[in-house]
Each structure stands twice: as structure tokens, then as C-alpha cells.
Amino acid sequence: MLREAGPGGNYGPVGQGGRFGDSLDSRHVFGHVFGIEIVIACVVFGAVLGLIALAGIWSHYKRRHGQEPWRKSEHHLFEGAYTAVIAAVAAFIVFLSFTSNAKPAHVPPAKVHVYVTAYQWCWRFTYQGTGVSITATCEDGHVPTLELPTHTVVHMSLISADVVHEMWVPHLRFKMEAFPDHVNAWDTELYSTGTWPGRCSEFCGIYHYAMHFYLKAVTPATFTTWLHGEEAKLHSGHTLAGNSGEALP
Amino acid sequence: MSTIPRRLERVAATPPEAPPLGLLGYFTATDHKKIGVLTVTTSLILFFVYGGMAITMRVQLAQPNQALVPANMYDQLFTVHGSGMIFTVITPIALGLGVYMVPLQIGAPGIAAPRTVLLGYWLNVCGAIALLSGFFTGNGAAQDGWYSYTPLSSSVYTPGPGQSLWVVAGFLSVTGMMCMAVPMLWTVLRMRAPGVTPLRLPVFCWSEIVSCLMVVAAFPSLLAAVGLVAYGRTNPAIFSNDIWDIAYQQLFWFYGHPVVYVMFFPFAGVVVESLATFAGRRYNSYKPTVIALLMFAALSMSVYGHHMFTTGQIANDYYSLTSICLIIPAGIEYFGYLGTIIGGRIRWTTSFLFSLGFVVQFLIGGLTGVMLGTTVLDYDFHGTYFVVGHFHYTLFGGSVFGLMAGIYLWFPKVTGYLLDERLGKVHFWLMALGTNTAFMPMLILGFTGLPRRVSTYAPGYGFGTLSAISTAGAFIIGIAMAVFVVNVIRSLVRKVPAGPDPWGGHSLEWATSSPPPRYNFVAVPPVHSYAPLLDLRLEAEKEGDKQGRPA
């Protein structure tokens, strides 16, 4: 029996997931921080390779000229100096991590609220206040699509109906774990239209590899039309399950 | 029992050993050297078993939509590969090297409580048997990954004895490791030869001390975690409450992060010995390194939350802070490594090459680790192949390369025979090529969107090419390992004698015969620093200068 995430449900405390610096654009924040850290990483890696090369060349020189290896093995001033440099780099990265993960100062109230239920082995997306609920089988290429409007703050609430899952949209550079007895909630905003794959990234059993969905971002007008269409279908008695499954390309 | 022979004169007067018992002798051994050899050899054999599983997985993943092994079997393979390597291969080897070398390096005639150490070995063997026997049960072996999160690992979602055997395996092998760590700690605290003060211990001994401290402090947490799974397998209803699911993750990772350091530090210590020996220099910045090791051990208790950034149920900033602070001790170690080889006169032996491989490849693991410790980057990387690439760079590119540096360094000491240096270099270059071909594509795969623990993947996302390259790398590693096996067998057949000190070593294990006698030393030379044999050589040189002879 699946437990549904939705209003009126009795779940654990709402988590504090998904906080992104000065914006709700996780992709942008990721790009910014990753850009800095990859540069630091490349500089450090290059420096270590360079110093190893220096050691090799110097050793060759010493051998050729019959020089002995250095004898001194303690340099307190130098040891203090490099420790200070490393500590400064660490402090900078801590600062970067803290600021990029800080809660935004002003988040406008969310206009769309989606409840996501992860279950073995597919997804269900329920739009608050509409009764529209999208799911599929995640078999034979039938995966559900989470349709969202662009330039709109969207509130996501994520729960699992069975084991721990994880909702990941690689394009957004963001993921959040789904627990059976705990709601994780976050706000997000999309800035361009498009369709991107979403995947489960916490091992959840034998069909974990096929637990996919699509995230489809459309203009607010298209979204409203689509949502009303789904609601109309609902009232005219269409079955819900599987009606939005889309074949993989 | 009450009189541990601390005075070496008494050791020298010990009656000759009882007639050897042959193979049986290994199973009742109280000689730390036999127990050490037993531990490392057994784990190396298991290393090949679990390595074979890894190659099977890589073949399955070489192309999209492949069905070489069924999904259910694939899940068993990655679970047993991961659990087996961590519980019963790398951790026991890390401690087993210490069981052999620490008493020698401190000039002690033996290890404290040798039967407890031997019990640890056997508990670990039983753990390995329990884990592997899962393959012969109805639902197959454990299949929920090495961290087997609840409620997936409860009897509702994973019925059958395989997963229960995983609980047994974890419990036995981790208990075994505690049985090895405590006597080792006792040995190094109480059984040092005269003159061997704490700040004259070789860095390898310090790396074993901090590893044992982490075993003592963190490993009991795994017993609690698997105990929780055991209870949950009889009463799965407890996991309908979030508190137990998140408690499991906390308990597991409180063990799960320190164990990574236990699997790393002894090899970092090996690399220190190898670099210093072959650069012909005293290890540079000894005191900062000792402080860094202790700082690592202390910090390791508080960083585990970075495995849980995406749970939404942990203080992300705090664990990001502690994790990034690890840069400080890690950086000090790297300055120590580089400061030792710069200004040295390097002998480019196989052991030295593996140490350099360790330094370079572990750095990739460390730098990607900083990214994983940065919360907003982990929101993308968690649970992906980026993580798989990261920890294989640390544990394979790092620890296994460090292990090989140790084997090429100490094989002559342990067996009395030299390994072939030419084959050793072929082994090294193949392994370096294979490691980077196998694991670099994993970092990119994770970056482009491939989750870990998928038994197959859909075409059309560009995962196929990189996966095929990674598979090719796995085969190159396999060939490199075959070269290693050939080298070991060849050396045991040809028996080229090594002599007591083939490398011009720095620490006390080189001041006795190869292999060392039952109680290790006839006489321990005077110890005035952490490189006593180097001191002796330099003194002799000075004497030589005084008498007008060429040095």
C-alpha cells in the first residue's frame, strides 16, 4: 500500500533542504562554486606535479655532481608558514561553502506546490489544490513527466512510500533524498524552457537503474493551460495512472 | 603473561623456538610476523576474488542496455565487492602491515596479546566466509550496497539469508579489527625498546597508532548499526518511523568515514618510509606530520555528516566546515612528502614509483573530496559516479598503490628474497595506466549525470563511450595484477637473497635478519631519532672522514 504525499498527511517535520545563496537557481550556484574549486584543484595539482619534477631534476643534478642529499629535516619557520597558507585556503573554501549554501534573504511566496512521492520503482507528482496527479510505470520507457512553469517560485515536498530514494535532476545540479517517514521540502525556480531527464540516485532495489522521470519547463501560460486540461480530464472521468507516460527518445 | 620481556638481554637468552609446525604453525601462531603474513596474504587472495567481481561489473557496464548479468546478480556483485573490500581486505591489510612491522620498528620482541590478534584474524576470515556464502543461499548474497540503508535492508524489501549474512559479516570482521587494534596500541605504548620515545617512532608507527585509535573510537558504531539492521530484519515495523532510518545512517557513517582513514593512514605511513628511504633523506617535517595525523584522527570523528548532506536532516554547514578543515592536516602531509624528496638523491625503485603514484593519484581523490565536502557541489555529486571515481582514486590510486610501495619495500624483509625490479616497474606503469583509465572516466560520468549502482543505463546520454574506456582500464589493472603475481611467484622460486638491509633503510626493522628471528632482534642498536639506522650510517661516515678515508 503506497502512502501518498499530500495535504492532510501525517508526516515528520519538514526538512530544510535546498538553500541556494542569493538565488533559487541551483545550476548557477553550482557553476560558480565548481568553477572556483576546479581552478584551485588544478593549481594545486599542477604545483605538486611541478615539485615532483623539481625533485627528480635536482636529484639527477646531485647524482651527476656527486653531491650528498640534504641533511636538514626541520624548518620551523617554513613549517609554520605553509600551515598558515593551507589554513587560509581552507578558510576561503569554508567561506565559499557557507555563503553558497545560505538561505536566500527574500524568497517570494511559492505559487505552485508539488508533492513528489518516490516509490519502488517510479515517481508520482501531485499538484496541490488541483487533484492532478501524474505517474507512470517506469517500465518499457514509460516515465512520468514533472511539468513546471518557468520564472515562478515552486515549492517541492518530497517523500517516499517505501525505501530511501533520491530525486536528482542533473541539469539542475540538485538532488534531495526521499524518506518514508519524513518530508523534505525546498523552493526552486526555473529560468528557461526545456525537457531534462531526472533519475533516482539512491540505491533502492532491483529496478533502481530504471527509476527515471522527465522535468519539463514551460512558460507560465502553457503551464496553466496544461494544468487546466489535466483537471478537465480528471472531471470527465479519465483514469489517472499512466496517462502521462511518455516514451523515451 | 605478566612478564613481557622488555629487556633485550632477556630476549636474547630466550630458549630456541619449538620445532616448526609447518602449515599448522600458521593457524596457532603467536608470532606477530606469522599473524601479519597470514592477514595480509589472506586479504590479498580475497582482493583478487572481489577484484574479479569488479571486472565482471565493468564488462556489464561497458555498453548501454546490456544484460550480461541479471540486475539482481549485479546488485549482489557491487554489494559484496564494496563490503568485502572494506570489511575484509583493505582494513585488515592496513592493520596487518602494522601487526608485522610495528613491533619491529619499535625494537620489541613481539606483540602484546598475540592470541587476541590471531582471534581478530580468524573473526575476519569468518566474516569473509559469511559474506561470500550468501551467494549459495536462496535469494543470493547481500544486495543493498556496502552501506545497506534501512528500510531497504529490512526483511520486507530484502528477504532471504544473504542480507542477514551481510550483518554477520560486518559484525565479525569489525570485531576482528578491534581485536587487532587494541593489542597493537598496547604494544606501541608499553613495549618500546629503550631509547624509542614517542617522538622517535617512525611515521609508519604513528600512522598505525592513529588508525588503531580510530578503530577503537569508531568501529563499535558499526556494531550498533548492524545490530539495528539485525533487529529490523526480525521486526521491520521499526523502520516505519523516520528516527530509526536516520539513526542507522548516523551510526553507519560514524563508522563509515573513520574506516576510510583506517584504510588510508597506514599506507600514507608506508609511503613516508619509502620516500625517505629512497630519497636518502631523513623524513622532512616529522613533528608537523605527527600532529597532522592526530588532528586527522580527531577530525575524523566529526566529518561523517558529509555523507548525509542530501538527507535534509543534518547540519550541513557544520559538517562542511569540519570536512574542509581536513585540508590542513592533508596539506601538511603533502608538504612533508614533497619536502622529503626535494633535495634528495633519489633511487627510482619500484617502491618509490608506487609511492609517487600514491602521492599524485591520492591528490586527485583529495581534491575531488574537497568538492564533495562543499555542500552545494555535493547536492549534484552525491550518489553518482563522481563519488565512485573519487573514492577509487583514494582507495585504489592511494591505498593500493601505498600497499604496493610497502610490498616492494618490505617483501625482502618478510621473505628474505628480492622481488624483480624490472617486472615491478612493468607492474607499476600498467597499474598507473589502468587506474587512471578506469577511474578518471567515472568522475566525468558522474558529472554528466550517471547515478552509481545502476546495473545498466539507457543509450543516448553519452555514457557508453566513457564506460567502455573505464572497462578497458579495469582490464589493464587486471593485467598489472597478473604481472605482480608472476613477480611474487618468480621471486619465491628463484630465491635471490636480500640480506638484512637491501635498501639502506632508516628504521629498526632493517637492523635484524631477513626474515627476522622468532623474537626479532639479537640486539637493538641505539635509538636517538626516528631514523636510527640513518644516524648510524652518518656517524660511521663522520668517523671515516676523521680517519681520512673516503666516505
XYZ file of N, CA, C and O in Angstrom, chain B residues 322-417:
384
model
N 33.878 21.028 9.109
C 34.843 20.046 9.610
C 35.526 19.313 8.447
O 36.727 19.054 8.484
N 34.733 18.995 7.410
C 35.314 18.242 6.290
C 36.367 19.062 5.567
O 37.431 18.547 5.204
N 36.074 20.334 5.344
C 37.030 21.164 4.608
C 38.276 21.413 5.457
O 39.383 21.535 4.933
N 38.107 21.421 6.803
C 39.281 21.588 7.681
C 40.290 20.463 7.485
O 41.476 20.617 7.827
N 39.865 19.342 6.934
C 40.798 18.234 6.676
C 41.897 18.640 5.689
O 42.934 17.992 5.612
N 41.641 19.718 4.942
C 42.678 20.212 4.035
C 43.958 20.507 4.808
O 45.059 20.300 4.297
N 43.822 20.973 6.051
C 45.004 21.423 6.798
C 45.951 20.250 7.088
O 47.097 20.279 6.648
N 45.502 19.178 7.791
C 46.448 18.076 8.001
C 46.888 17.417 6.692
O 48.047 16.992 6.570
N 45.972 17.352 5.706
C 46.338 16.722 4.437
C 47.430 17.530 3.752
O 48.404 16.972 3.224
N 47.291 18.842 3.782
C 48.292 19.704 3.173
C 49.642 19.556 3.854
O 50.688 19.512 3.202
N 49.623 19.456 5.208
C 50.888 19.285 5.951
C 51.569 17.995 5.513
O 52.779 17.957 5.288
N 50.788 16.934 5.353
C 51.380 15.665 4.892
C 52.028 15.828 3.527
O 53.122 15.313 3.285
N 51.341 16.549 2.647
C 51.900 16.703 1.305
C 53.184 17.519 1.315
O 54.122 17.205 0.601
N 53.226 18.558 2.167
C 54.480 19.306 2.285
C 55.579 18.398 2.819
O 56.749 18.509 2.421
N 55.219 17.492 3.718
C 56.192 16.534 4.242
C 56.733 15.635 3.144
O 57.950 15.446 3.013
N 55.821 15.084 2.332
C 56.241 14.203 1.235
C 57.184 14.938 0.284
O 58.268 14.458 -0.040
N 56.711 16.120 -0.169
C 57.480 16.833 -1.193
C 58.784 17.361 -0.614
O 59.829 17.307 -1.262
N 58.724 17.837 0.641
C 59.928 18.347 1.278
C 60.977 17.254 1.460
O 62.166 17.539 1.561
N 60.533 16.002 1.522
C 61.481 14.904 1.685
C 62.185 14.560 0.375
O 63.383 14.313 0.356
N 61.420 14.550 -0.722
C 62.071 14.120 -1.975
C 62.853 15.264 -2.626
O 63.819 15.012 -3.336
N 62.431 16.536 -2.361
C 63.188 17.657 -2.918
C 64.496 17.776 -2.138
O 64.486 17.840 -0.907
N 65.603 17.786 -2.840
C 66.900 17.855 -2.167
C 67.442 16.484 -1.822
O 68.473 16.366 -1.175
N 66.723 15.438 -2.239
C 67.223 14.079 -2.008
C 68.011 13.578 -3.201
O 68.050 14.217 -4.254
N 68.658 12.424 -2.987
C 69.281 11.748 -4.126
C 68.482 10.488 -4.358
O 68.638 9.496 -3.645
N 67.595 10.561 -5.349
C 66.532 9.567 -5.472
C 67.032 8.301 -6.151
O 67.749 8.351 -7.147
N 66.648 7.151 -5.582
C 66.805 5.874 -6.282
C 65.417 5.484 -6.800
O 64.483 5.313 -6.015
N 65.291 5.370 -8.107
C 63.960 5.190 -8.703
C 63.543 3.729 -8.649
O 63.342 3.082 -9.661
N 63.382 3.220 -7.445
C 62.956 1.828 -7.293
C 61.452 1.701 -7.525
O 60.732 2.700 -7.554
N 60.991 0.445 -7.656
C 59.561 0.206 -7.826
C 58.771 0.776 -6.652
O 57.728 1.398 -6.828
N 59.302 0.551 -5.439
C 58.607 1.040 -4.257
C 58.471 2.563 -4.308
O 57.399 3.114 -4.017
N 59.541 3.237 -4.733
C 59.499 4.698 -4.817
C 58.477 5.138 -5.861
O 57.697 6.076 -5.641
N 58.443 4.435 -7.006
C 57.476 4.796 -8.051
C 56.041 4.639 -7.543
O 55.190 5.501 -7.776
N 55.775 3.535 -6.844
C 54.421 3.362 -6.301
C 54.105 4.467 -5.297
O 52.966 4.932 -5.218
N 55.099 4.895 -4.528
C 54.856 5.986 -3.587
C 54.509 7.275 -4.326
O 53.596 8.001 -3.928
N 55.230 7.550 -5.402
C 54.904 8.749 -6.187
C 53.502 8.618 -6.791
O 52.737 9.581 -6.817
N 53.169 7.400 -7.264
C 51.819 7.155 -7.791
C 50.777 7.462 -6.734
O 49.754 8.100 -7.000
N 51.058 7.037 -5.521
C 50.172 7.326 -4.389
C 50.004 8.825 -4.225
O 48.882 9.337 -4.125
N 51.127 9.551 -4.202
C 51.075 10.997 -3.935
C 50.221 11.695 -5.008
O 49.350 12.510 -4.687
N 50.429 11.351 -6.273
C 49.731 12.041 -7.356
C 48.256 11.627 -7.411
O 47.360 12.470 -7.486
N 47.997 10.334 -7.336
C 46.616 9.867 -7.513
C 45.762 10.141 -6.288
O 44.583 10.492 -6.403
N 46.355 10.001 -5.101
C 45.565 10.328 -3.924
C 45.193 11.806 -3.934
O 44.126 12.186 -3.445
N 46.054 12.613 -4.527
C 45.751 14.046 -4.617
C 44.457 14.269 -5.407
O 43.634 15.113 -5.029
N 44.274 13.516 -6.487
C 43.020 13.642 -7.250
C 41.847 13.251 -6.352
O 40.815 13.921 -6.313
N 42.019 12.166 -5.582
C 40.979 11.763 -4.636
C 40.721 12.847 -3.606
O 39.569 13.121 -3.254
N 41.779 13.486 -3.124
C 41.622 14.511 -2.101
C 40.965 15.767 -2.629
O 40.074 16.337 -1.998
N 41.371 16.196 -3.829
C 40.805 17.430 -4.383
C 39.331 17.235 -4.737
O 38.505 18.128 -4.522
N 38.970 16.054 -5.268
C 37.542 15.803 -5.519
C 36.814 15.670 -4.179
O 35.627 15.975 -4.086
N 37.527 15.234 -3.143
C 36.922 15.140 -1.818
C 36.553 16.505 -1.265
O 35.523 16.662 -0.610
N 37.386 17.511 -1.544
C 37.052 18.878 -1.123
C 35.742 19.303 -1.785
O 34.865 19.913 -1.153
N 35.596 18.942 -3.071
C 34.352 19.293 -3.772
C 33.157 18.610 -3.107
O 32.102 19.211 -2.914
N 33.332 17.325 -2.731
C 32.218 16.612 -2.095
C 31.907 17.184 -0.721
O 30.792 17.047 -0.222
N 32.903 17.821 -0.087
C 32.661 18.425 1.208
C 32.040 19.807 1.111
O 31.663 20.400 2.115
N 31.967 20.345 -0.110
C 31.307 21.629 -0.331
C 29.833 21.344 -0.613
O 29.504 20.723 -1.624
N 28.982 21.813 0.295
C 27.592 21.372 0.279
C 26.922 21.490 -1.089
O 26.333 20.528 -1.578
N 27.027 22.659 -1.725
C 26.248 22.852 -2.952
C 26.771 21.976 -4.092
O 26.035 21.665 -5.018
N 28.057 21.588 -4.032
C 28.564 20.674 -5.058
C 28.100 19.250 -4.770
O 27.803 18.475 -5.683
N 28.038 18.916 -3.487
C 27.575 17.576 -3.123
C 26.113 17.370 -3.519
O 25.696 16.251 -3.805
N 25.320 18.455 -3.552
C 23.920 18.329 -3.989
C 23.853 17.739 -5.403
O 22.876 17.130 -5.782
N 24.913 17.978 -6.188
C 24.943 17.369 -7.519
C 25.641 16.016 -7.496
O 25.172 15.060 -8.101
N 26.786 15.911 -6.780
C 27.634 14.732 -6.920
C 27.173 13.535 -6.097
O 27.508 12.396 -6.415
N 26.436 13.779 -5.016
C 26.074 12.678 -4.126
C 25.375 11.546 -4.889
O 24.507 11.796 -5.720
N 25.790 10.320 -4.603
C 25.109 9.172 -5.210
C 25.396 8.978 -6.686
O 24.675 8.248 -7.361
N 26.458 9.624 -7.209
C 26.751 9.483 -8.633
C 28.105 8.804 -8.828
O 28.826 8.535 -7.878
N 28.447 8.585 -10.086
C 29.745 8.008 -10.405
C 30.906 8.925 -10.036
O 32.047 8.476 -9.928
N 30.614 10.218 -9.814
C 31.670 11.110 -9.340
C 32.209 10.605 -8.000
O 33.420 10.592 -7.763
N 31.295 10.167 -7.136
C 31.699 9.637 -5.831
C 32.480 8.338 -6.015
O 33.495 8.106 -5.356
N 32.022 7.496 -6.944
C 32.711 6.223 -7.192
C 34.138 6.503 -7.671
O 35.103 5.901 -7.181
N 34.267 7.450 -8.614
C 35.602 7.816 -9.095
C 36.448 8.371 -7.958
O 37.610 7.989 -7.784
N 35.861 9.256 -7.149
C 36.580 9.882 -6.031
C 37.148 8.835 -5.082
O 38.335 8.840 -4.774
N 36.321 7.902 -4.612
C 36.865 7.010 -3.586
C 37.725 5.903 -4.177
O 38.556 5.326 -3.470
N 37.590 5.637 -5.481
C 38.556 4.707 -6.059
C 39.918 5.381 -6.257
O 40.943 4.710 -6.192
N 39.908 6.697 -6.486
C 41.201 7.390 -6.518
C 41.854 7.370 -5.142
O 43.070 7.243 -5.030
N 41.061 7.490 -4.065
C 41.676 7.464 -2.742
C 42.065 6.039 -2.346
O 43.169 5.807 -1.871
N 41.161 5.085 -2.561
C 41.409 3.741 -2.033
C 42.216 2.874 -2.978
O 42.959 2.013 -2.538
N 42.065 3.066 -4.278
C 42.885 2.278 -5.197
C 44.118 3.077 -5.621
O 45.245 2.650 -5.394
N 43.878 4.254 -6.200
C 45.008 5.102 -6.592
C 45.871 5.461 -5.403
O 47.080 5.635 -5.525
N 45.259 5.583 -4.208
C 46.005 5.876 -2.994
C 46.418 4.607 -2.268
O 47.526 4.122 -2.423
N 45.480 4.043 -1.501
C 45.830 2.952 -0.585
C 46.496 1.763 -1.273
O 47.501 1.249 -0.791
N 45.957 1.286 -2.403
C 46.533 0.088 -3.021
C 47.924 0.400 -3.580
O 48.825 -0.435 -3.498
N 48.115 1.614 -4.087
C 49.466 1.995 -4.526
C 50.413 2.063 -3.320
O 51.567 1.642 -3.392
N 49.903 2.585 -2.200
C 50.709 2.609 -0.973
C 51.034 1.196 -0.515
O 52.154 0.909 -0.079
N 50.042 0.311 -0.634
C 50.267 -1.091 -0.274
C 51.375 -1.689 -1.138
O 52.271 -2.390 -0.647
N 51.326 -1.412 -2.435
C 52.338 -1.963 -3.339
C 53.718 -1.364 -3.020
O 54.729 -2.073 -3.056
N 53.737 -0.055 -2.680
C 55.005 0.552 -2.258
C 55.544 -0.209 -1.057
O 56.746 -0.491 -0.968
N 54.650 -0.589 -0.146
C 55.044 -1.340 1.047
C 55.496 -2.749 0.716
O 56.478 -3.253 1.280
N 54.787 -3.401 -0.207
C 55.157 -4.772 -0.554
C 56.537 -4.790 -1.211
O 57.391 -5.604 -0.860
N 56.776 -3.866 -2.153
C 58.090 -3.855 -2.805
C 59.193 -3.442 -1.836
O 60.347 -3.830 -1.981
N 58.819 -2.647 -0.807
C 59.807 -2.248 0.192
C 60.110 -3.386 1.160
O 61.276 -3.654 1.481
N 59.053 -4.069 1.635
C 59.203 -4.979 2.773
C 59.214 -6.456 2.397
O 59.538 -7.295 3.234
N 58.861 -6.794 1.152
C 58.899 -8.198 0.739
C 60.260 -8.833 1.042
O 60.318 -9.947 1.587
N 61.376 -8.144 0.750
C 62.679 -8.733 1.075
C 62.846 -8.974 2.572
O 63.460 -9.959 2.968
N 62.312 -8.091 3.384
C 62.415 -8.259 4.834
C 61.600 -9.464 5.294
O 62.052 -10.274 6.099
N 60.398 -9.612 4.725
C 59.471 -10.636 5.202
C 59.880 -12.021 4.716
O 59.803 -13.007 5.450
N 60.317 -12.107 3.441
C 60.623 -13.423 2.881
C 62.121 -13.692 2.842
O 62.533 -14.851 2.775
N 62.912 -12.640 2.855
C 64.352 -12.808 2.679
C 64.775 -12.786 1.224
O 65.960 -12.887 0.933
N 63.804 -12.644 0.306
C 64.131 -12.652 -1.128
C 63.742 -11.339 -1.794
O 62.739 -10.722 -1.438
